[in-house]
Amino acid sequence: MARRERPTALLVDLDGVLRRWDPERTAAVERRYGLPAGALYDTAMRWSLLQPAVTGQLSHADWLAGIADALAEPAGGPDRARAAVQEWQADRGTVDPEVLDFVREVRAAGIRVGLASNATDLLDSDLALLGLTDEVDVVVNSSKLGVPKPSKEYFQQACLAVGAPPAQVLFVDDSDRSVRGARVAGLSAYRWNGPADLPYLRAALAY
């Protein structure tokens, strides 16, 4: 088996890697509005609703409206569903400080870092809110590209954006599907489990 090239660029996922969410906050909203446990996330992640939003066909606001429509019955009416979705979305998550420190180390070592996210048109606003706008070299937002992870085209565009060929890019994501897609596209890819993975990633980048 051929030895992998040393990565000269890093692509890191936002949600589940650099940004964390508190599941209890979502659970509290669901309890408050009488929704089944997991209803908000499961509905939001339905590909029929999510795909148009993360490929630029629907705005973030329209995506939320679709989620509220789908939850109108279990929430006890459209007004309650809209209120539940609005309350849920008011939480924009928090930055994992250990991952941010890692990103800063990598960039300080001269390795370009790209944020690779299936995201809506709210991403730039979220990055500003979280203080992340200047913490990466490039942002690869699926809703601007018009194609999502784990498509080969997405990863081709992401590698172009970060300025390295696929064989020299390390991709880190918490989704098995995205990791598999990146490998098919020729990238090195690592399935994120948490900050305990950082020593391995530092060694892989060899900076």
CSV table of C-alpha atoms in Angstrom, one decimal:
chain,number,residue,atom,x,y,z
A,1,MET,CA,0.0,0.0,0.0
A,2,ALA,CA,1.4,3.4,-1.0
A,3,ARG,CA,2.4,5.7,1.8
A,4,ARG,CA,0.2,8.8,2.1
A,5,GLU,CA,1.7,12.2,1.5
A,6,ARG,CA,2.1,14.4,4.5
A,7,PRO,CA,-0.8,16.8,4.6
A,8,THR,CA,-0.1,20.4,3.7
A,9,ALA,CA,-3.7,21.6,4.4
A,10,LEU,CA,-6.4,20.8,6.9
A,11,LEU,CA,-10.2,20.9,6.3
A,12,VAL,CA,-12.3,20.8,9.5
A,13,ASP,CA,-16.0,20.4,9.9
A,14,LEU,CA,-17.9,23.0,11.9
A,15,ASP,CA,-20.8,21.3,13.7
A,16,GLY,CA,-19.7,18.5,15.9
A,17,VAL,CA,-16.0,19.4,15.7
A,18,LEU,CA,-15.3,23.1,16.0
A,19,ARG,CA,-18.8,24.0,17.2
A,20,ARG,CA,-20.6,22.2,20.0
A,21,TRP,CA,-24.3,22.1,20.8
A,22,ASP,CA,-25.8,21.4,24.2
A,23,PRO,CA,-28.5,18.7,23.7
A,24,GLU,CA,-30.2,19.6,26.9
A,25,ARG,CA,-31.1,23.0,25.5
A,26,THR,CA,-32.9,21.4,22.6
A,27,ALA,CA,-34.5,18.8,25.0
A,28,ALA,CA,-35.8,21.6,27.2
A,29,VAL,CA,-37.5,23.3,24.2
A,30,GLU,CA,-39.1,20.0,23.2
A,31,ARG,CA,-40.5,19.5,26.7
A,32,ARG,CA,-41.8,23.0,26.8
A,33,TYR,CA,-43.8,22.6,23.6
A,34,GLY,CA,-44.8,19.0,24.1
A,35,LEU,CA,-42.7,17.7,21.3
A,36,PRO,CA,-41.3,14.1,21.2
A,37,ALA,CA,-37.7,13.8,22.3
A,38,GLY,CA,-35.5,14.4,19.3
A,39,ALA,CA,-38.3,15.8,17.1
A,40,LEU,CA,-36.5,19.1,16.4
A,41,TYR,CA,-33.2,17.7,15.3
A,42,ASP,CA,-34.7,14.7,13.4
A,43,THR,CA,-37.1,17.0,11.5
A,44,ALA,CA,-34.4,19.5,10.7
A,45,MET,CA,-32.1,16.8,9.4
A,46,ARG,CA,-34.7,15.3,7.0
A,47,TRP,CA,-32.9,15.4,3.7
A,48,SER,CA,-36.0,16.6,1.9
A,49,LEU,CA,-35.9,19.7,4.1
A,50,LEU,CA,-32.2,20.0,4.7
A,51,GLN,CA,-30.8,19.4,1.1
A,52,PRO,CA,-32.4,22.6,-0.4
A,53,ALA,CA,-31.1,24.7,2.4
A,54,VAL,CA,-27.5,23.4,2.3
A,55,THR,CA,-27.3,23.7,-1.5
A,56,GLY,CA,-28.5,27.3,-1.7
A,57,GLN,CA,-32.0,26.6,-3.0
A,58,LEU,CA,-33.7,27.7,0.3
A,59,SER,CA,-32.7,30.4,2.8
A,60,HIS,CA,-32.1,29.5,6.4
A,61,ALA,CA,-35.4,31.3,7.2
A,62,ASP,CA,-37.3,29.2,4.7
A,63,TRP,CA,-35.7,26.0,6.1
A,64,LEU,CA,-36.9,26.9,9.5
A,65,ALA,CA,-40.4,27.6,8.2
A,66,GLY,CA,-40.4,24.1,6.7
A,67,ILE,CA,-39.4,22.6,10.0
A,68,ALA,CA,-42.2,24.5,11.8
A,69,ASP,CA,-44.7,23.3,9.2
A,70,ALA,CA,-43.7,19.7,9.8
A,71,LEU,CA,-44.0,20.1,13.5
A,72,ALA,CA,-47.3,22.0,13.6
A,73,GLU,CA,-49.4,19.0,14.6
A,74,PRO,CA,-47.2,17.5,17.4
A,75,ALA,CA,-46.6,21.0,18.7
A,76,GLY,CA,-50.3,21.8,19.0
A,77,GLY,CA,-50.6,24.2,16.1
A,78,PRO,CA,-48.5,26.3,13.7
A,79,ASP,CA,-47.9,29.2,16.1
A,80,ARG,CA,-46.6,26.9,18.8
A,81,ALA,CA,-44.4,25.1,16.3
A,82,ARG,CA,-42.9,28.4,15.0
A,83,ALA,CA,-42.3,29.5,18.6
A,84,ALA,CA,-40.5,26.2,19.4
A,85,VAL,CA,-38.3,26.4,16.3
A,86,GLN,CA,-37.5,30.0,17.0
A,87,GLU,CA,-36.5,29.2,20.6
A,88,TRP,CA,-34.4,26.2,19.4
A,89,GLN,CA,-32.6,28.3,16.8
A,90,ALA,CA,-31.8,31.1,19.2
A,91,ASP,CA,-29.0,28.9,20.5
A,92,ARG,CA,-26.1,29.2,18.0
A,93,GLY,CA,-23.8,26.8,19.9
A,94,THR,CA,-20.4,27.3,21.4
A,95,VAL,CA,-16.8,27.0,20.1
A,96,ASP,CA,-14.7,24.0,21.4
A,97,PRO,CA,-11.7,25.8,22.9
A,98,GLU,CA,-9.4,22.8,22.4
A,99,VAL,CA,-10.2,22.5,18.8
A,100,LEU,CA,-9.8,26.2,18.2
A,101,ASP,CA,-6.4,26.1,19.9
A,102,PHE,CA,-5.5,23.2,17.5
A,103,VAL,CA,-6.6,25.2,14.5
A,104,ARG,CA,-4.5,28.2,15.6
A,105,GLU,CA,-1.5,25.9,16.1
A,106,VAL,CA,-1.9,24.5,12.7
A,107,ARG,CA,-2.1,27.9,11.0
A,108,ALA,CA,0.8,29.2,13.0
A,109,ALA,CA,2.9,26.3,11.6
A,110,GLY,CA,2.1,27.5,8.1
A,111,ILE,CA,-0.6,24.9,7.2
A,112,ARG,CA,-3.7,26.4,5.6
A,113,VAL,CA,-7.0,25.6,7.4
A,114,GLY,CA,-10.4,25.5,5.7
A,115,LEU,CA,-13.8,25.2,7.4
A,116,ALA,CA,-15.8,22.6,5.4
A,117,SER,CA,-19.5,22.7,6.3
A,118,ASN,CA,-22.8,21.7,5.0
A,119,ALA,CA,-24.4,25.0,6.0
A,120,THR,CA,-27.2,27.5,5.1
A,121,ASP,CA,-26.8,31.1,4.2
A,122,LEU,CA,-26.6,31.9,7.9
A,123,LEU,CA,-23.1,30.5,8.2
A,124,ASP,CA,-21.2,33.8,7.8
A,125,SER,CA,-23.4,35.4,10.4
A,126,ASP,CA,-22.8,32.5,12.8
A,127,LEU,CA,-19.0,32.6,12.3
A,128,ALA,CA,-19.0,36.3,13.1
A,129,LEU,CA,-21.2,35.7,16.2
A,130,LEU,CA,-18.8,32.9,17.4
A,131,GLY,CA,-15.7,35.0,16.7
A,132,LEU,CA,-14.5,32.5,14.1
A,133,THR,CA,-14.4,34.7,10.9
A,134,ASP,CA,-10.6,35.3,11.1
A,135,GLU,CA,-9.7,31.9,12.6
A,136,VAL,CA,-9.6,30.0,9.3
A,137,ASP,CA,-8.1,30.7,5.9
A,138,VAL,CA,-11.1,29.7,3.8
A,139,VAL,CA,-14.8,28.8,4.4
A,140,VAL,CA,-16.2,26.1,2.1
A,141,ASN,CA,-20.0,26.5,2.5
A,142,SER,CA,-22.1,24.0,0.6
A,143,SER,CA,-24.9,26.5,0.1
A,144,LYS,CA,-22.6,28.7,-1.8
A,145,LEU,CA,-21.1,25.9,-3.9
A,146,GLY,CA,-24.5,24.4,-4.6
A,147,VAL,CA,-23.3,20.9,-3.7
A,148,PRO,CA,-23.0,19.3,-0.2
A,149,LYS,CA,-20.6,16.9,1.5
A,150,PRO,CA,-20.0,14.1,0.8
A,151,SER,CA,-20.1,14.7,-3.0
A,152,LYS,CA,-16.9,14.4,-4.9
A,153,GLU,CA,-17.4,17.8,-6.4
A,154,TYR,CA,-17.7,19.4,-2.9
A,155,PHE,CA,-14.3,18.0,-1.9
A,156,GLN,CA,-12.7,19.0,-5.2
A,157,GLN,CA,-13.8,22.5,-4.7
A,158,ALA,CA,-12.7,22.5,-1.0
A,159,CYS,CA,-9.2,21.4,-2.0
A,160,LEU,CA,-9.0,24.1,-4.6
A,161,ALA,CA,-10.1,26.6,-2.0
A,162,VAL,CA,-7.5,25.5,0.5
A,163,GLY,CA,-4.8,25.4,-2.2
A,164,ALA,CA,-3.7,21.8,-2.0
A,165,PRO,CA,-4.2,18.6,-4.0
A,166,PRO,CA,-6.5,16.0,-2.4
A,167,ALA,CA,-3.6,13.7,-1.6
A,168,GLN,CA,-2.2,16.5,0.6
A,169,VAL,CA,-5.4,17.4,2.5
A,170,LEU,CA,-6.5,16.0,5.8
A,171,PHE,CA,-10.2,16.2,6.4
A,172,VAL,CA,-11.7,15.9,9.9
A,173,ASP,CA,-15.5,15.4,10.4
A,174,ASP,CA,-17.8,13.7,12.9
A,175,SER,CA,-19.8,12.0,10.1
A,176,ASP,CA,-18.8,8.6,8.9
A,177,ARG,CA,-20.6,9.4,5.6
A,178,SER,CA,-18.6,12.6,5.0
A,179,VAL,CA,-15.3,10.8,6.0
A,180,ARG,CA,-16.0,8.0,3.5
A,181,GLY,CA,-16.9,10.6,0.8
A,182,ALA,CA,-13.6,12.5,1.4
A,183,ARG,CA,-11.6,9.3,1.0
A,184,VAL,CA,-13.3,8.4,-2.3
A,185,ALA,CA,-12.3,11.9,-3.4
A,186,GLY,CA,-8.7,11.2,-2.6
A,187,LEU,CA,-8.3,13.0,0.7
A,188,SER,CA,-7.0,11.7,4.0
A,189,ALA,CA,-9.9,11.7,6.3
A,190,TYR,CA,-10.4,11.2,10.0
A,191,ARG,CA,-13.6,10.5,11.9
A,192,TRP,CA,-13.7,12.9,14.9
A,193,ASN,CA,-14.6,11.5,18.3
A,194,GLY,CA,-13.6,14.4,20.5
A,195,PRO,CA,-10.5,16.3,21.8
A,196,ALA,CA,-8.8,13.0,22.7
A,197,ASP,CA,-8.1,12.7,18.9
A,198,LEU,CA,-6.0,15.8,18.8
A,199,PRO,CA,-2.6,14.2,19.5
A,200,TYR,CA,-3.2,11.8,16.6
A,201,LEU,CA,-4.1,14.7,14.3
A,202,ARG,CA,-1.0,16.7,15.4
A,203,ALA,CA,1.1,13.7,14.6
A,204,ALA,CA,-0.5,13.3,11.2
A,205,LEU,CA,0.1,16.9,10.3
A,206,ALA,CA,3.7,16.6,11.7
A,207,TYR,CA,4.1,20.3,12.3
